[in-house]
JSON list of N, CA, C and O in Angstrom, two decimals:
[
{"chain": "A", "resi": 25, "resn": "MET", "atom": "N", "xyz": [58.81, 54.01, 67.99]},
{"chain": "A", "resi": 25, "resn": "MET", "atom": "CA", "xyz": [59.80, 54.48, 67.37]},
{"chain": "A", "resi": 25, "resn": "MET", "atom": "C", "xyz": [59.84, 56.02, 67.41]},
{"chain": "A", "resi": 25, "resn": "MET", "atom": "O", "xyz": [58.72, 56.67, 67.15]},
{"chain": "A", "resi": 26, "resn": "LYS", "atom": "N", "xyz": [60.99, 56.70, 67.56]},
{"chain": "A", "resi": 26, "resn": "LYS", "atom": "CA", "xyz": [60.98, 58.15, 67.62]},
{"chain": "A", "resi": 26, "resn": "LYS", "atom": "C", "xyz": [60.61, 58.67, 66.22]},
{"chain": "A", "resi": 26, "resn": "LYS", "atom": "O", "xyz": [61.03, 58.17, 65.30]},
{"chain": "A", "resi": 27, "resn": "ASN", "atom": "N", "xyz": [60.18, 59.85, 66.29]},
{"chain": "A", "resi": 27, "resn": "ASN", "atom": "CA", "xyz": [59.87, 60.55, 64.97]},
{"chain": "A", "resi": 27, "resn": "ASN", "atom": "C", "xyz": [61.12, 60.79, 64.16]},
{"chain": "A", "resi": 27, "resn": "ASN", "atom": "O", "xyz": [61.12, 60.61, 63.01]},
{"chain": "A", "resi": 28, "resn": "SER", "atom": "N", "xyz": [62.09, 61.34, 64.79]},
{"chain": "A", "resi": 28, "resn": "SER", "atom": "CA", "xyz": [63.28, 61.60, 64.05]},
{"chain": "A", "resi": 28, "resn": "SER", "atom": "C", "xyz": [63.85, 60.35, 63.49]},
{"chain": "A", "resi": 28, "resn": "SER", "atom": "O", "xyz": [64.35, 60.24, 62.42]},
{"chain": "A", "resi": 29, "resn": "GLN", "atom": "N", "xyz": [63.83, 59.19, 64.20]},
{"chain": "A", "resi": 29, "resn": "GLN", "atom": "CA", "xyz": [64.28, 57.92, 63.66]},
{"chain": "A", "resi": 29, "resn": "GLN", "atom": "C", "xyz": [63.44, 57.51, 62.40]},
{"chain": "A", "resi": 29, "resn": "GLN", "atom": "O", "xyz": [63.85, 57.09, 61.34]},
{"chain": "A", "resi": 30, "resn": "LYS", "atom": "N", "xyz": [62.19, 57.69, 62.41]},
{"chain": "A", "resi": 30, "resn": "LYS", "atom": "CA", "xyz": [61.28, 57.30, 61.26]},
{"chain": "A", "resi": 30, "resn": "LYS", "atom": "C", "xyz": [61.53, 58.24, 60.25]},
{"chain": "A", "resi": 30, "resn": "LYS", "atom": "O", "xyz": [61.36, 57.75, 58.98]},
{"chain": "A", "resi": 31, "resn": "ASN", "atom": "N", "xyz": [61.87, 59.51, 60.31]},
{"chain": "A", "resi": 31, "resn": "ASN", "atom": "CA", "xyz": [62.15, 60.37, 59.39]},
{"chain": "A", "resi": 31, "resn": "ASN", "atom": "C", "xyz": [63.28, 60.00, 58.55]},
{"chain": "A", "resi": 31, "resn": "ASN", "atom": "O", "xyz": [63.44, 60.12, 57.32]},
{"chain": "A", "resi": 32, "resn": "ILE", "atom": "N", "xyz": [64.38, 59.57, 59.35]},
{"chain": "A", "resi": 32, "resn": "ILE", "atom": "CA", "xyz": [65.62, 59.12, 58.72]},
{"chain": "A", "resi": 32, "resn": "ILE", "atom": "C", "xyz": [65.36, 57.82, 57.87]},
{"chain": "A", "resi": 32, "resn": "ILE", "atom": "O", "xyz": [65.81, 57.79, 56.75]},
{"chain": "A", "resi": 33, "resn": "LEU", "atom": "N", "xyz": [64.47, 56.96, 58.45]},
{"chain": "A", "resi": 33, "resn": "LEU", "atom": "CA", "xyz": [64.21, 55.81, 57.61]},
{"chain": "A", "resi": 33, "resn": "LEU", "atom": "C", "xyz": [63.56, 56.09, 56.48]},
{"chain": "A", "resi": 33, "resn": "LEU", "atom": "O", "xyz": [63.76, 55.60, 55.28]},
{"chain": "A", "resi": 34, "resn": "ASP", "atom": "N", "xyz": [62.52, 57.00, 56.56]},
{"chain": "A", "resi": 34, "resn": "ASP", "atom": "CA", "xyz": [61.71, 57.49, 55.36]},
{"chain": "A", "resi": 34, "resn": "ASP", "atom": "C", "xyz": [62.61, 58.16, 54.33]},
{"chain": "A", "resi": 34, "resn": "ASP", "atom": "O", "xyz": [62.35, 57.86, 53.16]},
{"chain": "A", "resi": 35, "resn": "TYR", "atom": "N", "xyz": [63.52, 58.91, 54.82]},
{"chain": "A", "resi": 35, "resn": "TYR", "atom": "CA", "xyz": [64.50, 59.72, 53.94]},
{"chain": "A", "resi": 35, "resn": "TYR", "atom": "C", "xyz": [65.18, 58.62, 52.94]},
{"chain": "A", "resi": 35, "resn": "TYR", "atom": "O", "xyz": [65.41, 59.08, 51.82]},
{"chain": "A", "resi": 36, "resn": "PHE", "atom": "N", "xyz": [65.66, 57.54, 53.66]},
{"chain": "A", "resi": 36, "resn": "PHE", "atom": "CA", "xyz": [66.34, 56.63, 52.88]},
{"chain": "A", "resi": 36, "resn": "PHE", "atom": "C", "xyz": [65.64, 55.61, 52.19]},
{"chain": "A", "resi": 36, "resn": "PHE", "atom": "O", "xyz": [65.93, 54.81, 51.50]},
{"chain": "A", "resi": 37, "resn": "GLY", "atom": "N", "xyz": [64.28, 55.73, 52.46]},
{"chain": "A", "resi": 37, "resn": "GLY", "atom": "CA", "xyz": [63.22, 54.70, 51.73]},
{"chain": "A", "resi": 37, "resn": "GLY", "atom": "C", "xyz": [63.39, 53.34, 52.16]},
{"chain": "A", "resi": 37, "resn": "GLY", "atom": "O", "xyz": [63.07, 52.41, 51.55]},
{"chain": "A", "resi": 38, "resn": "VAL", "atom": "N", "xyz": [63.62, 53.20, 53.50]},
{"chain": "A", "resi": 38, "resn": "VAL", "atom": "CA", "xyz": [63.73, 51.84, 54.17]},
{"chain": "A", "resi": 38, "resn": "VAL", "atom": "C", "xyz": [62.70, 51.73, 55.30]},
{"chain": "A", "resi": 38, "resn": "VAL", "atom": "O", "xyz": [62.17, 52.89, 55.73]},
{"chain": "A", "resi": 39, "resn": "ASN", "atom": "N", "xyz": [62.42, 50.59, 55.79]},
{"chain": "A", "resi": 39, "resn": "ASN", "atom": "CA", "xyz": [61.46, 50.38, 56.91]},
{"chain": "A", "resi": 39, "resn": "ASN", "atom": "C", "xyz": [61.93, 50.08, 58.13]},
{"chain": "A", "resi": 39, "resn": "ASN", "atom": "O", "xyz": [61.17, 49.89, 59.04]},
{"chain": "A", "resi": 40, "resn": "SER", "atom": "N", "xyz": [63.21, 49.65, 58.22]},
{"chain": "A", "resi": 40, "resn": "SER", "atom": "CA", "xyz": [63.87, 49.22, 59.57]},
{"chain": "A", "resi": 40, "resn": "SER", "atom": "C", "xyz": [65.30, 49.67, 59.59]},
{"chain": "A", "resi": 40, "resn": "SER", "atom": "O", "xyz": [65.89, 50.06, 58.64]},
{"chain": "A", "resi": 41, "resn": "GLN", "atom": "N", "xyz": [65.69, 49.60, 60.73]},
{"chain": "A", "resi": 41, "resn": "GLN", "atom": "CA", "xyz": [67.17, 49.83, 61.09]},
{"chain": "A", "resi": 41, "resn": "GLN", "atom": "C", "xyz": [68.04, 48.82, 60.23]},
{"chain": "A", "resi": 41, "resn": "GLN", "atom": "O", "xyz": [69.17, 49.24, 59.71]},
{"chain": "A", "resi": 42, "resn": "LYS", "atom": "N", "xyz": [67.56, 47.67, 60.19]},
{"chain": "A", "resi": 42, "resn": "LYS", "atom": "CA", "xyz": [68.36, 46.73, 59.51]},
{"chain": "A", "resi": 42, "resn": "LYS", "atom": "C", "xyz": [68.38, 46.91, 58.01]},
{"chain": "A", "resi": 42, "resn": "LYS", "atom": "O", "xyz": [69.42, 46.95, 57.48]},
{"chain": "A", "resi": 43, "resn": "GLU", "atom": "N", "xyz": [67.32, 47.36, 57.55]},
{"chain": "A", "resi": 43, "resn": "GLU", "atom": "CA", "xyz": [67.39, 47.88, 55.96]},
{"chain": "A", "resi": 43, "resn": "GLU", "atom": "C", "xyz": [68.22, 48.95, 55.75]},
{"chain": "A", "resi": 43, "resn": "GLU", "atom": "O", "xyz": [68.92, 49.03, 54.77]},
{"chain": "A", "resi": 44, "resn": "LEU", "atom": "N", "xyz": [68.23, 49.90, 56.86]},
{"chain": "A", "resi": 44, "resn": "LEU", "atom": "CA", "xyz": [69.10, 51.06, 56.68]},
{"chain": "A", "resi": 44, "resn": "LEU", "atom": "C", "xyz": [70.52, 50.68, 56.76]},
{"chain": "A", "resi": 44, "resn": "LEU", "atom": "O", "xyz": [71.35, 51.16, 55.87]},
{"chain": "A", "resi": 45, "resn": "LEU", "atom": "N", "xyz": [70.82, 49.82, 57.55]},
{"chain": "A", "resi": 45, "resn": "LEU", "atom": "CA", "xyz": [72.27, 49.39, 57.75]},
{"chain": "A", "resi": 45, "resn": "LEU", "atom": "C", "xyz": [72.70, 48.76, 56.36]},
{"chain": "A", "resi": 45, "resn": "LEU", "atom": "O", "xyz": [73.74, 49.00, 55.82]},
{"chain": "A", "resi": 46, "resn": "LYS", "atom": "N", "xyz": [71.96, 47.81, 55.76]},
{"chain": "A", "resi": 46, "resn": "LYS", "atom": "CA", "xyz": [72.11, 47.25, 54.33]},
{"chain": "A", "resi": 46, "resn": "LYS", "atom": "C", "xyz": [72.39, 48.29, 53.27]},
{"chain": "A", "resi": 46, "resn": "LYS", "atom": "O", "xyz": [73.29, 48.32, 52.54]},
{"chain": "A", "resi": 47, "resn": "PHE", "atom": "N", "xyz": [71.27, 49.31, 53.35]},
{"chain": "A", "resi": 47, "resn": "PHE", "atom": "CA", "xyz": [71.55, 50.53, 52.40]},
{"chain": "A", "resi": 47, "resn": "PHE", "atom": "C", "xyz": [72.85, 51.11, 52.57]},
{"chain": "A", "resi": 47, "resn": "PHE", "atom": "O", "xyz": [73.45, 51.56, 51.48]},
{"chain": "A", "resi": 48, "resn": "MET", "atom": "N", "xyz": [73.21, 51.40, 53.77]},
{"chain": "A", "resi": 48, "resn": "MET", "atom": "CA", "xyz": [74.48, 52.19, 53.98]},
{"chain": "A", "resi": 48, "resn": "MET", "atom": "C", "xyz": [75.69, 51.38, 53.52]},
{"chain": "A", "resi": 48, "resn": "MET", "atom": "O", "xyz": [76.70, 51.82, 53.06]},
{"chain": "A", "resi": 49, "resn": "GLN", "atom": "N", "xyz": [75.61, 50.02, 53.71]},
{"chain": "A", "resi": 49, "resn": "GLN", "atom": "CA", "xyz": [76.77, 49.16, 53.33]},
{"chain": "A", "resi": 49, "resn": "GLN", "atom": "C", "xyz": [76.85, 48.96, 51.83]},
{"chain": "A", "resi": 49, "resn": "GLN", "atom": "O", "xyz": [77.86, 49.03, 51.19]},
{"chain": "A", "resi": 50, "resn": "GLU", "atom": "N", "xyz": [75.71, 49.15, 51.26]},
{"chain": "A", "resi": 50, "resn": "GLU", "atom": "CA", "xyz": [75.61, 48.98, 49.68]},
{"chain": "A", "resi": 50, "resn": "GLU", "atom": "C", "xyz": [75.98, 50.16, 49.07]},
{"chain": "A", "resi": 50, "resn": "GLU", "atom": "O", "xyz": [76.22, 50.36, 47.81]},
{"chain": "A", "resi": 51, "resn": "ASN", "atom": "N", "xyz": [75.70, 51.50, 49.76]},
{"chain": "A", "resi": 51, "resn": "ASN", "atom": "CA", "xyz": [75.89, 52.75, 49.07]},
{"chain": "A", "resi": 51, "resn": "ASN", "atom": "C", "xyz": [76.88, 53.58, 50.05]},
{"chain": "A", "resi": 51, "resn": "ASN", "atom": "O", "xyz": [76.61, 54.78, 50.28]},
{"chain": "A", "resi": 52, "resn": "SER", "atom": "N", "xyz": [77.94, 52.95, 50.35]},
{"chain": "A", "resi": 52, "resn": "SER", "atom": "CA", "xyz": [78.92, 53.41, 51.31]},
{"chain": "A", "resi": 52, "resn": "SER", "atom": "C", "xyz": [79.49, 54.89, 50.88]},
{"chain": "A", "resi": 52, "resn": "SER", "atom": "O", "xyz": [80.06, 55.71, 51.72]},
{"chain": "A", "resi": 53, "resn": "GLU", "atom": "N", "xyz": [79.44, 55.10, 49.61]},
{"chain": "A", "resi": 53, "resn": "GLU", "atom": "CA", "xyz": [80.06, 56.38, 49.16]},
{"chain": "A", "resi": 53, "resn": "GLU", "atom": "C", "xyz": [79.06, 57.53, 48.85]},
{"chain": "A", "resi": 53, "resn": "GLU", "atom": "O", "xyz": [79.42, 58.62, 48.43]},
{"chain": "A", "resi": 54, "resn": "ASP", "atom": "N", "xyz": [77.79, 57.23, 49.09]},
{"chain": "A", "resi": 54, "resn": "ASP", "atom": "CA", "xyz": [76.82, 58.10, 48.89]},
{"chain": "A", "resi": 54, "resn": "ASP", "atom": "C", "xyz": [76.82, 59.32, 49.90]},
{"chain": "A", "resi": 54, "resn": "ASP", "atom": "O", "xyz": [77.24, 59.11, 51.00]},
{"chain": "A", "resi": 55, "resn": "LYS", "atom": "N", "xyz": [76.66, 60.53, 49.26]},
{"chain": "A", "resi": 55, "resn": "LYS", "atom": "CA", "xyz": [76.85, 61.63, 50.22]},
{"chain": "A", "resi": 55, "resn": "LYS", "atom": "C", "xyz": [76.06, 61.71, 51.37]},
{"chain": "A", "resi": 55, "resn": "LYS", "atom": "O", "xyz": [76.50, 62.18, 52.51]},
{"chain": "A", "resi": 56, "resn": "ASP", "atom": "N", "xyz": [74.77, 61.34, 51.25]},
{"chain": "A", "resi": 56, "resn": "ASP", "atom": "CA", "xyz": [73.96, 61.27, 52.29]},
{"chain": "A", "resi": 56, "resn": "ASP", "atom": "C", "xyz": [74.23, 60.29, 53.48]},
{"chain": "A", "resi": 56, "resn": "ASP", "atom": "O", "xyz": [74.12, 60.57, 54.58]},
{"chain": "A", "resi": 57, "resn": "VAL", "atom": "N", "xyz": [74.72, 59.11, 52.99]},
{"chain": "A", "resi": 57, "resn": "VAL", "atom": "CA", "xyz": [75.15, 58.03, 53.81]},
{"chain": "A", "resi": 57, "resn": "VAL", "atom": "C", "xyz": [76.46, 58.46, 54.53]},
{"chain": "A", "resi": 57, "resn": "VAL", "atom": "O", "xyz": [76.57, 58.26, 55.70]},
{"chain": "A", "resi": 58, "resn": "LEU", "atom": "N", "xyz": [77.42, 59.13, 53.75]},
{"chain": "A", "resi": 58, "resn": "LEU", "atom": "CA", "xyz": [78.57, 59.66, 54.58]},
{"chain": "A", "resi": 58, "resn": "LEU", "atom": "C", "xyz": [78.15, 60.69, 55.69]},
{"chain": "A", "resi": 58, "resn": "LEU", "atom": "O", "xyz": [78.69, 60.70, 56.87]},
{"chain": "A", "resi": 59, "resn": "LEU", "atom": "N", "xyz": [77.23, 61.58, 55.35]},
{"chain": "A", "resi": 59, "resn": "LEU", "atom": "CA", "xyz": [76.78, 62.63, 56.39]},
{"chain": "A", "resi": 59, "resn": "LEU", "atom": "C", "xyz": [76.06, 61.85, 57.45]},
{"chain": "A", "resi": 59, "resn": "LEU", "atom": "O", "xyz": [76.20, 62.33, 58.65]},
{"chain": "A", "resi": 60, "resn": "LEU", "atom": "N", "xyz": [75.26, 61.01, 57.36]},
{"chain": "A", "resi": 60, "resn": "LEU", "atom": "CA", "xyz": [74.72, 60.20, 58.42]},
{"chain": "A", "resi": 60, "resn": "LEU", "atom": "C", "xyz": [75.68, 59.56, 59.22]},
{"chain": "A", "resi": 60, "resn": "LEU", "atom": "O", "xyz": [75.63, 59.53, 60.56]},
{"chain": "A", "resi": 61, "resn": "LYS", "atom": "N", "xyz": [76.62, 58.87, 58.54]},
{"chain": "A", "resi": 61, "resn": "LYS", "atom": "CA", "xyz": [77.74, 58.22, 59.40]},
{"chain": "A", "resi": 61, "resn": "LYS", "atom": "C", "xyz": [78.53, 59.37, 60.23]},
{"chain": "A", "resi": 61, "resn": "LYS", "atom": "O", "xyz": [78.74, 59.07, 61.49]},
{"chain": "A", "resi": 62, "resn": "GLU", "atom": "N", "xyz": [78.73, 60.38, 59.73]},
{"chain": "A", "resi": 62, "resn": "GLU", "atom": "CA", "xyz": [79.45, 61.47, 60.52]},
{"chain": "A", "resi": 62, "resn": "GLU", "atom": "C", "xyz": [78.58, 61.87, 61.63]},
{"chain": "A", "resi": 62, "resn": "GLU", "atom": "O", "xyz": [79.01, 62.22, 62.73]},
{"chain": "A", "resi": 63, "resn": "LEU", "atom": "N", "xyz": [77.24, 62.05, 61.30]},
{"chain": "A", "resi": 63, "resn": "LEU", "atom": "CA", "xyz": [76.34, 62.49, 62.60]},
{"chain": "A", "resi": 63, "resn": "LEU", "atom": "C", "xyz": [76.36, 61.43, 63.62]},
{"chain": "A", "resi": 63, "resn": "LEU", "atom": "O", "xyz": [76.40, 61.80, 64.82]},
{"chain": "A", "resi": 64, "resn": "LEU", "atom": "N", "xyz": [76.33, 60.16, 63.24]},
{"chain": "A", "resi": 64, "resn": "LEU", "atom": "CA", "xyz": [76.26, 59.14, 64.29]},
{"chain": "A", "resi": 64, "resn": "LEU", "atom": "C", "xyz": [77.61, 59.01, 65.10]},
{"chain": "A", "resi": 64, "resn": "LEU", "atom": "O", "xyz": [77.61, 58.91, 66.24]},
{"chain": "A", "resi": 65, "resn": "ILE", "atom": "N", "xyz": [78.74, 59.33, 64.42]},
{"chain": "A", "resi": 65, "resn": "ILE", "atom": "CA", "xyz": [80.14, 59.31, 65.09]},
{"chain": "A", "resi": 65, "resn": "ILE", "atom": "C", "xyz": [79.95, 60.58, 66.03]},
{"chain": "A", "resi": 65, "resn": "ILE", "atom": "O", "xyz": [80.35, 60.44, 67.24]},
{"chain": "A", "resi": 66, "resn": "ARG", "atom": "N", "xyz": [79.52, 61.67, 65.58]},
{"chain": "A", "resi": 66, "resn": "ARG", "atom": "CA", "xyz": [79.51, 62.96, 66.57]},
{"chain": "A", "resi": 66, "resn": "ARG", "atom": "C", "xyz": [78.61, 62.66, 67.77]},
{"chain": "A", "resi": 66, "resn": "ARG", "atom": "O", "xyz": [78.88, 63.00, 68.88]},
{"chain": "A", "resi": 67, "resn": "ILE", "atom": "N", "xyz": [77.52, 61.97, 67.51]},
{"chain": "A", "resi": 67, "resn": "ILE", "atom": "CA", "xyz": [76.53, 61.61, 68.64]},
{"chain": "A", "resi": 67, "resn": "ILE", "atom": "C", "xyz": [77.24, 60.65, 69.56]},
{"chain": "A", "resi": 67, "resn": "ILE", "atom": "O", "xyz": [77.09, 60.84, 70.88]},
{"chain": "A", "resi": 68, "resn": "GLU", "atom": "N", "xyz": [77.87, 59.67, 69.06]},
{"chain": "A", "resi": 68, "resn": "GLU", "atom": "CA", "xyz": [78.56, 58.77, 69.85]},
{"chain": "A", "resi": 68, "resn": "GLU", "atom": "C", "xyz": [79.63, 59.30, 70.70]},
{"chain": "A", "resi": 68, "resn": "GLU", "atom": "O", "xyz": [80.03, 58.94, 71.76]},
{"chain": "A", "resi": 69, "resn": "ASN", "atom": "N", "xyz": [80.33, 60.23, 70.15]},
{"chain": "A", "resi": 69, "resn": "ASN", "atom": "CA", "xyz": [81.46, 61.02, 70.83]},
{"chain": "A", "resi": 69, "resn": "ASN", "atom": "C", "xyz": [80.97, 62.24, 71.77]},
{"chain": "A", "resi": 69, "resn": "ASN", "atom": "O", "xyz": [81.75, 62.82, 72.40]},
{"chain": "A", "resi": 70, "resn": "GLY", "atom": "N", "xyz": [79.62, 62.15, 72.01]},
{"chain": "A", "resi": 70, "resn": "GLY", "atom": "CA", "xyz": [79.03, 63.10, 73.06]},
{"chain": "A", "resi": 70, "resn": "GLY", "atom": "C", "xyz": [78.80, 64.57, 72.49]},
{"chain": "A", "resi": 70, "resn": "GLY", "atom": "O", "xyz": [78.58, 65.55, 73.15]},
{"chain": "A", "resi": 71, "resn": "GLY", "atom": "N", "xyz": [78.69, 64.68, 71.16]},
{"chain": "A", "resi": 71, "resn": "GLY", "atom": "CA", "xyz": [78.30, 65.97, 70.60]},
{"chain": "A", "resi": 71, "resn": "GLY", "atom": "C", "xyz": [79.07, 66.62, 69.48]},
{"chain": "A", "resi": 71, "resn": "GLY", "atom": "O", "xyz": [79.71, 65.68, 68.85]},
{"chain": "A", "resi": 72, "resn": "ASP", "atom": "N", "xyz": [79.13, 67.71, 69.35]},
{"chain": "A", "resi": 72, "resn": "ASP", "atom": "CA", "xyz": [79.81, 68.41, 68.18]},
{"chain": "A", "resi": 72, "resn": "ASP", "atom": "C", "xyz": [81.37, 68.10, 68.34]},
{"chain": "A", "resi": 72, "resn": "ASP", "atom": "O", "xyz": [81.96, 68.53, 69.35]},
{"chain": "A", "resi": 73, "resn": "THR", "atom": "N", "xyz": [82.03, 67.67, 67.23]},
{"chain": "A", "resi": 73, "resn": "THR", "atom": "CA", "xyz": [83.28, 67.60, 67.32]},
{"chain": "A", "resi": 73, "resn": "THR", "atom": "C", "xyz": [84.09, 68.59, 66.52]},
{"chain": "A", "resi": 73, "resn": "THR", "atom": "O", "xyz": [85.30, 68.39, 66.28]},
{"chain": "A", "resi": 74, "resn": "ASP", "atom": "N", "xyz": [83.49, 69.70, 65.89]},
{"chain": "A", "resi": 74, "resn": "ASP", "atom": "CA", "xyz": [84.10, 70.66, 65.22]},
{"chain": "A", "resi": 74, "resn": "ASP", "atom": "C", "xyz": [85.21, 71.47, 66.10]},
{"chain": "A", "resi": 74, "resn": "ASP", "atom": "O", "xyz": [84.92, 71.48, 67.32]},
{"chain": "A", "resi": 75, "resn": "GLU", "atom": "N", "xyz": [86.28, 71.68, 65.57]},
{"chain": "A", "resi": 75, "resn": "GLU", "atom": "CA", "xyz": [87.39, 72.47, 66.36]},
{"chain": "A", "resi": 75, "resn": "GLU", "atom": "C", "xyz": [87.47, 73.77, 65.85]},
{"chain": "A", "resi": 75, "resn": "GLU", "atom": "O", "xyz": [87.16, 74.03, 64.71]}
]
């Protein structure tokens, strides 16, 4: 597992991607969850999407 991936899991207090997904679903309005979702969307779209 990459160090950055482990840091994200640690930040949210979970041990796996599956647990993180469950946490994100249960806390969909949490500001940190929203920021992580935005980051993942940006990465998926190939980088920074600021205009």
